[in-house]
N, CA, C and O atoms as a printed pandas DataFrame, in Angstrom:
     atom_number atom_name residue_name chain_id  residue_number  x_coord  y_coord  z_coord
0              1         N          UNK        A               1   93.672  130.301   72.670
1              2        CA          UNK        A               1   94.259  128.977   72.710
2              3         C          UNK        A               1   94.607  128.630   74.157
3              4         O          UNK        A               1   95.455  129.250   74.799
4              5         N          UNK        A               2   94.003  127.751   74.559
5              6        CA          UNK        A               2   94.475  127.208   75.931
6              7         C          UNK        A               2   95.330  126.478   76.019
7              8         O          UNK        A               2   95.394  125.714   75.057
8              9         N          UNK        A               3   96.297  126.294   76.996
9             10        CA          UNK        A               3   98.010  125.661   76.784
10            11         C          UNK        A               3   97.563  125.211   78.053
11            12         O          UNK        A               3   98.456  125.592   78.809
12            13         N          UNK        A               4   96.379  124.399   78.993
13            14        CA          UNK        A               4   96.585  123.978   80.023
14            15         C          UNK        A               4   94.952  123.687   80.086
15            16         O          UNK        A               4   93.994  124.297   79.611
16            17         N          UNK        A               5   95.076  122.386   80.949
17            18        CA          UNK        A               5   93.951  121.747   81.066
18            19         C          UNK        A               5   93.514  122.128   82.884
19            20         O          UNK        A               5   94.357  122.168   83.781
20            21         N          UNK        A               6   92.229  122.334   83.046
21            22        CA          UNK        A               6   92.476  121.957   84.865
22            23         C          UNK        A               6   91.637  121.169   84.877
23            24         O          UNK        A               6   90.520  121.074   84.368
24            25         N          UNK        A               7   92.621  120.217   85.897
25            26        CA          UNK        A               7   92.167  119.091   86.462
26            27         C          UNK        A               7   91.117  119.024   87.784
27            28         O          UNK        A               7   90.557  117.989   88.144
28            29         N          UNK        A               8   90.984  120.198   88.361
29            30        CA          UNK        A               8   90.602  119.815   89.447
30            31         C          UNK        A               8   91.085  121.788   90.412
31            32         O          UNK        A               8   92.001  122.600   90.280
32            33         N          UNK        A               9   89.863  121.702   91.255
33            34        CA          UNK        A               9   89.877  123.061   91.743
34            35         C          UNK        A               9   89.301  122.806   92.968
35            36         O          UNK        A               9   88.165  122.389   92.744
36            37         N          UNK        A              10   89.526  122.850   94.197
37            38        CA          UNK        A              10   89.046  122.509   95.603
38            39         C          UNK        A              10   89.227  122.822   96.545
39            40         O          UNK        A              10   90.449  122.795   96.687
40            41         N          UNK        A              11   88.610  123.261   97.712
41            42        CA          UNK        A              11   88.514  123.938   98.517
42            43         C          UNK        A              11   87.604  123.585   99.489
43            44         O          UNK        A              11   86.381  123.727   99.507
44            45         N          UNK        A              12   88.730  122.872  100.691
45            46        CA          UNK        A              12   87.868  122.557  102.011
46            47         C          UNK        A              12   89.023  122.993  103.240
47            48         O          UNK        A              12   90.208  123.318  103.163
48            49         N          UNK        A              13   87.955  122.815  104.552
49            50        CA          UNK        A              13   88.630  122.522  105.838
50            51         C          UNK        A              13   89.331  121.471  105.846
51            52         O          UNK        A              13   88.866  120.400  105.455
52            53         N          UNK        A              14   90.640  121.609  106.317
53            54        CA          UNK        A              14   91.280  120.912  106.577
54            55         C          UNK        A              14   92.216  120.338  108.188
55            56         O          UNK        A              14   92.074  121.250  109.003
56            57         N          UNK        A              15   92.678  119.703  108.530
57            58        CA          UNK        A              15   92.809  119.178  109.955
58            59         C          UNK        A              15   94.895  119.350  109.885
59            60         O          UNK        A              15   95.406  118.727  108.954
60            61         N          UNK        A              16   95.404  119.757  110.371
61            62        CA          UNK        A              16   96.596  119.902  110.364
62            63         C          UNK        A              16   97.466  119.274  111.725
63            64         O          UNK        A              16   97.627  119.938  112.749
64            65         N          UNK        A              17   98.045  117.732  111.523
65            66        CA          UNK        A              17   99.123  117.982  113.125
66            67         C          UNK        A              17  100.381  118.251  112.236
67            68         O          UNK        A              17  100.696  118.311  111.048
68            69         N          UNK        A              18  101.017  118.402  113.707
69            70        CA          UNK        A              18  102.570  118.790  113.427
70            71         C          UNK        A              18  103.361  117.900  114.041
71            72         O          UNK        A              18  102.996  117.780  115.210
72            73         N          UNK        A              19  104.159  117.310  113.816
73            74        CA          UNK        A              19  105.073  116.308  114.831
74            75         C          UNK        A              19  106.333  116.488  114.142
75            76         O          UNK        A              19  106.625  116.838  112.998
76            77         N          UNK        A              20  107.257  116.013  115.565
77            78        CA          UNK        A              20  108.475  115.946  114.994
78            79         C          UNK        A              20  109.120  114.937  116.236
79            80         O          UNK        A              20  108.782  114.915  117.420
80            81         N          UNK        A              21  110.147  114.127  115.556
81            82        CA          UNK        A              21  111.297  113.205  116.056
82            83         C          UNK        A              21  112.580  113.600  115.848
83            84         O          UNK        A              21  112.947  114.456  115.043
84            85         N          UNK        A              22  113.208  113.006  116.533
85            86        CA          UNK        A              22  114.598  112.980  116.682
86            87         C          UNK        A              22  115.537  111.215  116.504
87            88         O          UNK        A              22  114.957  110.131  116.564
88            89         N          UNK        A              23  116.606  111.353  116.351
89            90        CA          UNK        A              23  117.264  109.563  116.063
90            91         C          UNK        A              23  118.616  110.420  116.602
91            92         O          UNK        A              23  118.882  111.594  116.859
92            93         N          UNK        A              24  119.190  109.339  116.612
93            94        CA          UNK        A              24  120.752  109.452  117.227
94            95         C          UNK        A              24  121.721  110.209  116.133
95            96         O          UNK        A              24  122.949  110.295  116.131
96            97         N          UNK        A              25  120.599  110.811  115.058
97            98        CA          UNK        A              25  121.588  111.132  113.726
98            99         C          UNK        A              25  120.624  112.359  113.179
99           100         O          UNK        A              25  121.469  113.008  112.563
100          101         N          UNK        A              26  119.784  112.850  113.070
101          102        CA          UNK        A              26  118.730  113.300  112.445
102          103         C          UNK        A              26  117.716  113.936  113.386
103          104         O          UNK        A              26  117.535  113.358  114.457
104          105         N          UNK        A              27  117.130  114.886  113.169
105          106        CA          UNK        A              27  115.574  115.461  113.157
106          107         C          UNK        A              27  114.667  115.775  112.278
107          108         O          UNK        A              27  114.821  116.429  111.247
108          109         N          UNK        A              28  113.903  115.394  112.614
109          110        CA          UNK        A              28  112.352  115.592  111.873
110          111         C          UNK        A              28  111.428  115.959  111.897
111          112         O          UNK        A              28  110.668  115.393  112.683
112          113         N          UNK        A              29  110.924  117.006  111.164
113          114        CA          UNK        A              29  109.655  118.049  111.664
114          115         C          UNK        A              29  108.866  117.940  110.195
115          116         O          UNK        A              29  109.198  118.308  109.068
116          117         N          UNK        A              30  107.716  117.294  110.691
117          118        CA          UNK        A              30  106.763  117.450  109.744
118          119         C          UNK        A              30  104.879  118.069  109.904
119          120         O          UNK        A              30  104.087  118.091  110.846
120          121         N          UNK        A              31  104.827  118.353  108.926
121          122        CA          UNK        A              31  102.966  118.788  109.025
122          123         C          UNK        A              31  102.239  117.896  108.201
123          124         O          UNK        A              31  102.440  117.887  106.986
124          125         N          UNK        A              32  101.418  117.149  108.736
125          126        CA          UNK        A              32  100.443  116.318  108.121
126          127         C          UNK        A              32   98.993  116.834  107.838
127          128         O          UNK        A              32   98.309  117.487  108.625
128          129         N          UNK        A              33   98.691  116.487  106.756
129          130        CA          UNK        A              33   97.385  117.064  106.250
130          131         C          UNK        A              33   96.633  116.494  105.928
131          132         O          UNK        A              33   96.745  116.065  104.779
132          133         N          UNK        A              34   95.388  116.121  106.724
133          134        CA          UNK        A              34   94.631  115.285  106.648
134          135         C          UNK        A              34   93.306  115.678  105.880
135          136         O          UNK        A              34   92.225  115.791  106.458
136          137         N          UNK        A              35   93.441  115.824  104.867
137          138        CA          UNK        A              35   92.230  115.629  103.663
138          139         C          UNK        A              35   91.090  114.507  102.846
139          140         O          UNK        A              35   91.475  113.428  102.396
140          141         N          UNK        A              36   90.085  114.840  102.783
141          142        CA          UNK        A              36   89.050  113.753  101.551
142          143         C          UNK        A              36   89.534  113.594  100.552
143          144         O          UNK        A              36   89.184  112.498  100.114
144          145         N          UNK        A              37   90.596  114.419   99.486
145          146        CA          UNK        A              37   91.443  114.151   98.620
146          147         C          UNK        A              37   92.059  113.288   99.174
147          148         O          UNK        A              37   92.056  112.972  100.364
148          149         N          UNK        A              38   92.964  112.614   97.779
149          150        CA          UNK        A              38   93.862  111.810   97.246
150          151         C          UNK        A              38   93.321  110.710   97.805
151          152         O          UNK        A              38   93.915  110.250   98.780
152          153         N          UNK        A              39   92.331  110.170   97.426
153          154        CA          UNK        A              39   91.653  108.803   98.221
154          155         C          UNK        A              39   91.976  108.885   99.599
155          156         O          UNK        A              39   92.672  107.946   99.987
156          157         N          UNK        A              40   91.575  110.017  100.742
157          158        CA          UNK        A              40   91.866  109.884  101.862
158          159         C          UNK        A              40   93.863  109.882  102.379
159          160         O          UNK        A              40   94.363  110.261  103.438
160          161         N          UNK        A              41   94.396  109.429  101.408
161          162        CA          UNK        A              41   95.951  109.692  102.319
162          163         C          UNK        A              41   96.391  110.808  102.676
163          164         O          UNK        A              41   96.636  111.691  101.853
164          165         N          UNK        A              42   96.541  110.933  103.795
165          166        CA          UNK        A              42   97.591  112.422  103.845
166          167         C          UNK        A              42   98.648  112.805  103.195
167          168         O          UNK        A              42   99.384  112.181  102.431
168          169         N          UNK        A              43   98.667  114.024  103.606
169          170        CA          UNK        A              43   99.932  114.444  102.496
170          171         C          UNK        A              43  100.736  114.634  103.494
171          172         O          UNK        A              43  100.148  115.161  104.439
172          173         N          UNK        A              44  102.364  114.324  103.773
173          174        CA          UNK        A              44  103.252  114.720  104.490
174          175         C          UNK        A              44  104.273  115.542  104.116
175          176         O          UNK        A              44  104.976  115.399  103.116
176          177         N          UNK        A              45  104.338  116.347  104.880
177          178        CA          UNK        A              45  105.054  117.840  104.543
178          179         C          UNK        A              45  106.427  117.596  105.309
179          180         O          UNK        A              45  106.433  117.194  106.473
180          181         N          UNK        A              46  107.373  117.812  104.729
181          182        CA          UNK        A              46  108.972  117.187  105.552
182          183         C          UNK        A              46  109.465  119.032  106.060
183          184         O          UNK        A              46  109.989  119.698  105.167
184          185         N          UNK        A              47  109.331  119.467  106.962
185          186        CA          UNK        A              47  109.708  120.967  106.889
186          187         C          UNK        A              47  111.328  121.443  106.977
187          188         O          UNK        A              47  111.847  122.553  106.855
188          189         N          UNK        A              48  111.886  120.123  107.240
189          190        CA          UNK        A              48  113.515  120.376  106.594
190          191         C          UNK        A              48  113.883  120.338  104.948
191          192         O          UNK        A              48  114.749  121.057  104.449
192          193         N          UNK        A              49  113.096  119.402  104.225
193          194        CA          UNK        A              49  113.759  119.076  102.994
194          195         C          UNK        A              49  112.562  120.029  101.735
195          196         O          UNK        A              49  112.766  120.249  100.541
196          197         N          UNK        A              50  111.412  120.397  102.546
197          198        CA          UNK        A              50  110.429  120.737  101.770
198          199         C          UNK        A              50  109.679  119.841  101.267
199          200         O          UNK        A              50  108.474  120.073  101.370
200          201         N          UNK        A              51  109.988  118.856  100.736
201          202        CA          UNK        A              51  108.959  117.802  100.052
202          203         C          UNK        A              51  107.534  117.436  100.774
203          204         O          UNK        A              51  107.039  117.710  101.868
204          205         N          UNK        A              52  107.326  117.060  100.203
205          206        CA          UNK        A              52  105.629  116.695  100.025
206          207         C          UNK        A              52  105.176  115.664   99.698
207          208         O          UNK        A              52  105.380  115.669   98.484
208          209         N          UNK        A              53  104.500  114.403  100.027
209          210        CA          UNK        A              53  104.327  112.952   99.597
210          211         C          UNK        A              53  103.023  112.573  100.125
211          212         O          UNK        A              53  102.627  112.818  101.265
212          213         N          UNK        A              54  102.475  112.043   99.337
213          214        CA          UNK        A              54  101.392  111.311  100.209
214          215         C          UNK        A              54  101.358  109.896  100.208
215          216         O          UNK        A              54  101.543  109.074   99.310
216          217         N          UNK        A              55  100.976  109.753  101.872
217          218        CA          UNK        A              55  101.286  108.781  102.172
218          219         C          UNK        A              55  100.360  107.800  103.470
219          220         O          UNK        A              55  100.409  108.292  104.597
220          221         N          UNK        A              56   99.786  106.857  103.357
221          222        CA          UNK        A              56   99.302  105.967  103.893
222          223         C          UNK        A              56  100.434  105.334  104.961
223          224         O          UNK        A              56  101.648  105.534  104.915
224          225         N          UNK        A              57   99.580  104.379  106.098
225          226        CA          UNK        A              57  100.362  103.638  106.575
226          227         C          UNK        A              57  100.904  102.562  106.014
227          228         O          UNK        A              57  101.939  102.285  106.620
228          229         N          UNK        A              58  100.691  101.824  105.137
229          230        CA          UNK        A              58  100.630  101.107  103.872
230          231         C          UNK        A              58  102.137  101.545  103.575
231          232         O          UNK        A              58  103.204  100.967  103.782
232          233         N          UNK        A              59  101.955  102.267  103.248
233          234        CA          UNK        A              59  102.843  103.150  102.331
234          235         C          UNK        A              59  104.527  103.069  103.190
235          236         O          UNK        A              59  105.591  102.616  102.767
236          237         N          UNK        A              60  104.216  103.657  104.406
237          238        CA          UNK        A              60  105.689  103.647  105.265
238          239         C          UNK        A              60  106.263  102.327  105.894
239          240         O          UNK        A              60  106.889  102.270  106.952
240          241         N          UNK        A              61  105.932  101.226  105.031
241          242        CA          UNK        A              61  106.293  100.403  105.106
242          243         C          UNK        A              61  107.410   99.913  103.724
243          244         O          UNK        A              61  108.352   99.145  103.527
244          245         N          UNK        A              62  106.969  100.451  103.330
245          246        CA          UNK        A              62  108.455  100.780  101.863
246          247         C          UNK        A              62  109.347  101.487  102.497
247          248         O          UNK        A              62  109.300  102.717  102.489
248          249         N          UNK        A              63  110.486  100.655  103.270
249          250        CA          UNK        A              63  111.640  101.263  103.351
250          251         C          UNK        A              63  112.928  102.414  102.546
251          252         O          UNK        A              63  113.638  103.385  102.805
252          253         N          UNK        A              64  112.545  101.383  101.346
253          254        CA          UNK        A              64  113.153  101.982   99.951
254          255         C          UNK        A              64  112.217  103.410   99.474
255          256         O          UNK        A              64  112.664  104.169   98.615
256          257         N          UNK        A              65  111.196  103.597   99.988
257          258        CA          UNK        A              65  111.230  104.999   99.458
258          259         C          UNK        A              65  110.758  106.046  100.506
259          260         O          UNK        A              65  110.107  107.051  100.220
260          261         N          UNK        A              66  111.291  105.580  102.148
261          262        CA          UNK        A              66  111.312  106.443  102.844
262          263         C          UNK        A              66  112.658  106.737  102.746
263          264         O          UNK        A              66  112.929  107.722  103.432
264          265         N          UNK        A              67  113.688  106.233  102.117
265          266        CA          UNK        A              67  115.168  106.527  102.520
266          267         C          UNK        A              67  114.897  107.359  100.980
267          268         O          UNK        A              67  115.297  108.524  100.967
268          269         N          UNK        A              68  114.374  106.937   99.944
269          270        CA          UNK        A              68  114.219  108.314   98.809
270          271         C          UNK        A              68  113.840  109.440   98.772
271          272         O          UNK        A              68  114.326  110.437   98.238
272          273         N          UNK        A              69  112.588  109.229   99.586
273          274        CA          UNK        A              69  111.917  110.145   99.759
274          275         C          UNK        A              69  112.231  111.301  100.416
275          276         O          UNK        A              69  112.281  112.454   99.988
276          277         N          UNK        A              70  112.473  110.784  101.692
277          278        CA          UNK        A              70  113.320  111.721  102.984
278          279         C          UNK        A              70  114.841  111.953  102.539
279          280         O          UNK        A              70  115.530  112.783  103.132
280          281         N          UNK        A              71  115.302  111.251  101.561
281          282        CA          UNK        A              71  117.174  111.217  101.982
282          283         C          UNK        A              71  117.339  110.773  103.016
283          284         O          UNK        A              71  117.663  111.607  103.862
284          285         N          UNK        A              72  117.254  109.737  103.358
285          286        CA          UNK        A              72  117.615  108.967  104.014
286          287         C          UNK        A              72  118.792  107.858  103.758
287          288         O          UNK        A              72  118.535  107.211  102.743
288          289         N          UNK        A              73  119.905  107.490  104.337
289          290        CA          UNK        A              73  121.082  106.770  103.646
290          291         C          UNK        A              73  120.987  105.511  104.481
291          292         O          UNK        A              73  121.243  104.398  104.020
292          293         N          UNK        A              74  120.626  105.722  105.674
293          294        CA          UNK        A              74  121.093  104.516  106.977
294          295         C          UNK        A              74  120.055  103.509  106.750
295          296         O          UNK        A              74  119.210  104.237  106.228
296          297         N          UNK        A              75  119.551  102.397  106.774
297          298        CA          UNK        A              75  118.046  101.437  107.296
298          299         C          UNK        A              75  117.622  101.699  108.519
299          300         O          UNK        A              75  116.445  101.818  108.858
300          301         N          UNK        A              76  118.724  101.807  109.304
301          302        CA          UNK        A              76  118.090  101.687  110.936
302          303         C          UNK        A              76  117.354  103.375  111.148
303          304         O          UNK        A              76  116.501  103.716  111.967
304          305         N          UNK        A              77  117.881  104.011  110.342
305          306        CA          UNK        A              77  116.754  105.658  110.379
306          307         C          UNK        A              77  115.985  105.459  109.518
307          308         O          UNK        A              77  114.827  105.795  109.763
308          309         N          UNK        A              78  116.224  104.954  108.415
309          310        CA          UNK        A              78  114.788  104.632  107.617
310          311         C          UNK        A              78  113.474  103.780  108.390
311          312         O          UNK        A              78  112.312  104.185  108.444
312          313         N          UNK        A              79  114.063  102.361  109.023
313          314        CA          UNK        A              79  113.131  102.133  109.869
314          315         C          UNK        A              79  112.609  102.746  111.428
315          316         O          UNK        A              79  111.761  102.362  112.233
316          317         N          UNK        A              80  113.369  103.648  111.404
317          318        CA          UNK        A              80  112.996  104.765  112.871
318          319         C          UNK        A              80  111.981  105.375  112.088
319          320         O          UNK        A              80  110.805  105.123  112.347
320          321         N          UNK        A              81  112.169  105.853  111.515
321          322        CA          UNK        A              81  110.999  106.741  110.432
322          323         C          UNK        A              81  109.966  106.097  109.895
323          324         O          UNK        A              81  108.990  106.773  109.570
324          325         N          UNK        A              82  109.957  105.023  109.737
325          326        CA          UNK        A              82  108.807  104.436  109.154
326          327         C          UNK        A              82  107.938  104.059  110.428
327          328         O          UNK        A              82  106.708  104.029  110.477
328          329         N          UNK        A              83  108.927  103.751  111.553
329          330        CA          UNK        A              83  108.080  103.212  112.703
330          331         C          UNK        A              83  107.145  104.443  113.290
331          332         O          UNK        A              83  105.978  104.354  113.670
332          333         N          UNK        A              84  108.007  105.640  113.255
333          334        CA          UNK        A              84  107.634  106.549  113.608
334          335         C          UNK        A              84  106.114  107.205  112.897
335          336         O          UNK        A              84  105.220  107.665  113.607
336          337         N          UNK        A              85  106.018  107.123  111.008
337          338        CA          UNK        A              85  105.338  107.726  110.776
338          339         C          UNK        A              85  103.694  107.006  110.996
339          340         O          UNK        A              85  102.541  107.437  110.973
340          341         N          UNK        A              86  104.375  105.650  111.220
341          342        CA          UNK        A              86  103.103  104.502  111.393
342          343         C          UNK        A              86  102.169  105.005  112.776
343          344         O          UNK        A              86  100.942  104.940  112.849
344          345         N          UNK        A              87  103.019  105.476  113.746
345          346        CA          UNK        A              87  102.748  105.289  115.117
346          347         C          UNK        A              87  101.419  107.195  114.969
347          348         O          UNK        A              87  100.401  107.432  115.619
348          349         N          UNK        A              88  101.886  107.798  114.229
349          350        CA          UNK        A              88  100.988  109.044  113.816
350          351         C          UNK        A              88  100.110  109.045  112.750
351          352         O          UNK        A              88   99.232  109.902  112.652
352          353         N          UNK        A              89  100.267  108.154  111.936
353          354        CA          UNK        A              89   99.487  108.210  110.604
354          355         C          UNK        A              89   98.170  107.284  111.508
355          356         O          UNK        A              89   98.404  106.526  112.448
356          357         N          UNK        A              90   96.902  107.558  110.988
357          358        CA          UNK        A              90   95.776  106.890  111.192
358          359         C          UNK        A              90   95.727  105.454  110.258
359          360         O          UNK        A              90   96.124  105.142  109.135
360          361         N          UNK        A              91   94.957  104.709  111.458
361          362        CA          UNK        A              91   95.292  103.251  110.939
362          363         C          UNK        A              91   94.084  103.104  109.233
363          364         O          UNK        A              91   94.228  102.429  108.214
364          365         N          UNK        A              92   93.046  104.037  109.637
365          366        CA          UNK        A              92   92.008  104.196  108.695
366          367         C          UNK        A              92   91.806  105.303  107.288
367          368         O          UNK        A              92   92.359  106.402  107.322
368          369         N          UNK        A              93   91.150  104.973  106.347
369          370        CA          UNK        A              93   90.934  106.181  105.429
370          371         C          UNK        A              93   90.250  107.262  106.382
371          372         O          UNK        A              93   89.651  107.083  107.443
372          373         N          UNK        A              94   90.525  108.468  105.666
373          374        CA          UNK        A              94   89.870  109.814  106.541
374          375         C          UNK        A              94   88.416  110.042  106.644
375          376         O          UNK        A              94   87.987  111.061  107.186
376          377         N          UNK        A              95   87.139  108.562  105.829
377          378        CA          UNK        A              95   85.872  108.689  106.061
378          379         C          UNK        A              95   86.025  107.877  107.216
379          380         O          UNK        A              95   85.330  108.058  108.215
380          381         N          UNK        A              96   86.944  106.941  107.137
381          382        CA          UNK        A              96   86.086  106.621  108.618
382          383         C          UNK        A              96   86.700  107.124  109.952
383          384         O          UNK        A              96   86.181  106.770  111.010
384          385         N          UNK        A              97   87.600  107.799  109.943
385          386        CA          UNK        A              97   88.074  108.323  110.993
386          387         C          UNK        A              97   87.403  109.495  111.109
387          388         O          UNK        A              97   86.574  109.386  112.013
388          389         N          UNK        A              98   87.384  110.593  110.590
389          390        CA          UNK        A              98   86.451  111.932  110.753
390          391         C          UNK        A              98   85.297  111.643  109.795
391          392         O          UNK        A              98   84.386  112.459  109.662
């Protein structure tokens, strides 16, 4: 009896940066993973909180769920962070950039 379906099994090269910021309140160290999965978005790795999200530039423009996402309480660090993740995230999907 199988108690589990798989969805999916994959295995490629992958491209890894690392960045991190600072705000007048906070630091931030993350690893971005730039994969052909998830329709091209990266996945962002928060290496203080652990979480994991994927996320477009699109995407860090939702204030409301970079302050969820991250724990974030303030706007003005939520929008440091969003400005921030815009300024590293690729403006393109990952076919046309690599």
């Amino acid at each position: 009896m199988t108690l589990f379906e798989r969805l999916y099994d994959e295995s490629e090269k992958v491209n890894v940066q690392f960045v991190g910021m600072t705000t007048d309140h906070s630091r931030y160290d993350f690893g971005i993973v730039y994969t052909s999965l998830f329709f091209g978005k990266p996945l962002i790795n928060c290496l203080q909180s652990g979480k994991c999200l994927l996320l477009g530039r699109e995407d860090v423009e939702d204030l409301d769920m970079i302050k969820s996402s991250f724990q974030v309480t303030d706007d003005t660090e939520a929008l440091a962070l969003s400005e921030f993740l815009k300024s590293v995230l690729p403006p393109l999907g990952m076919e046309a950039q690599y």
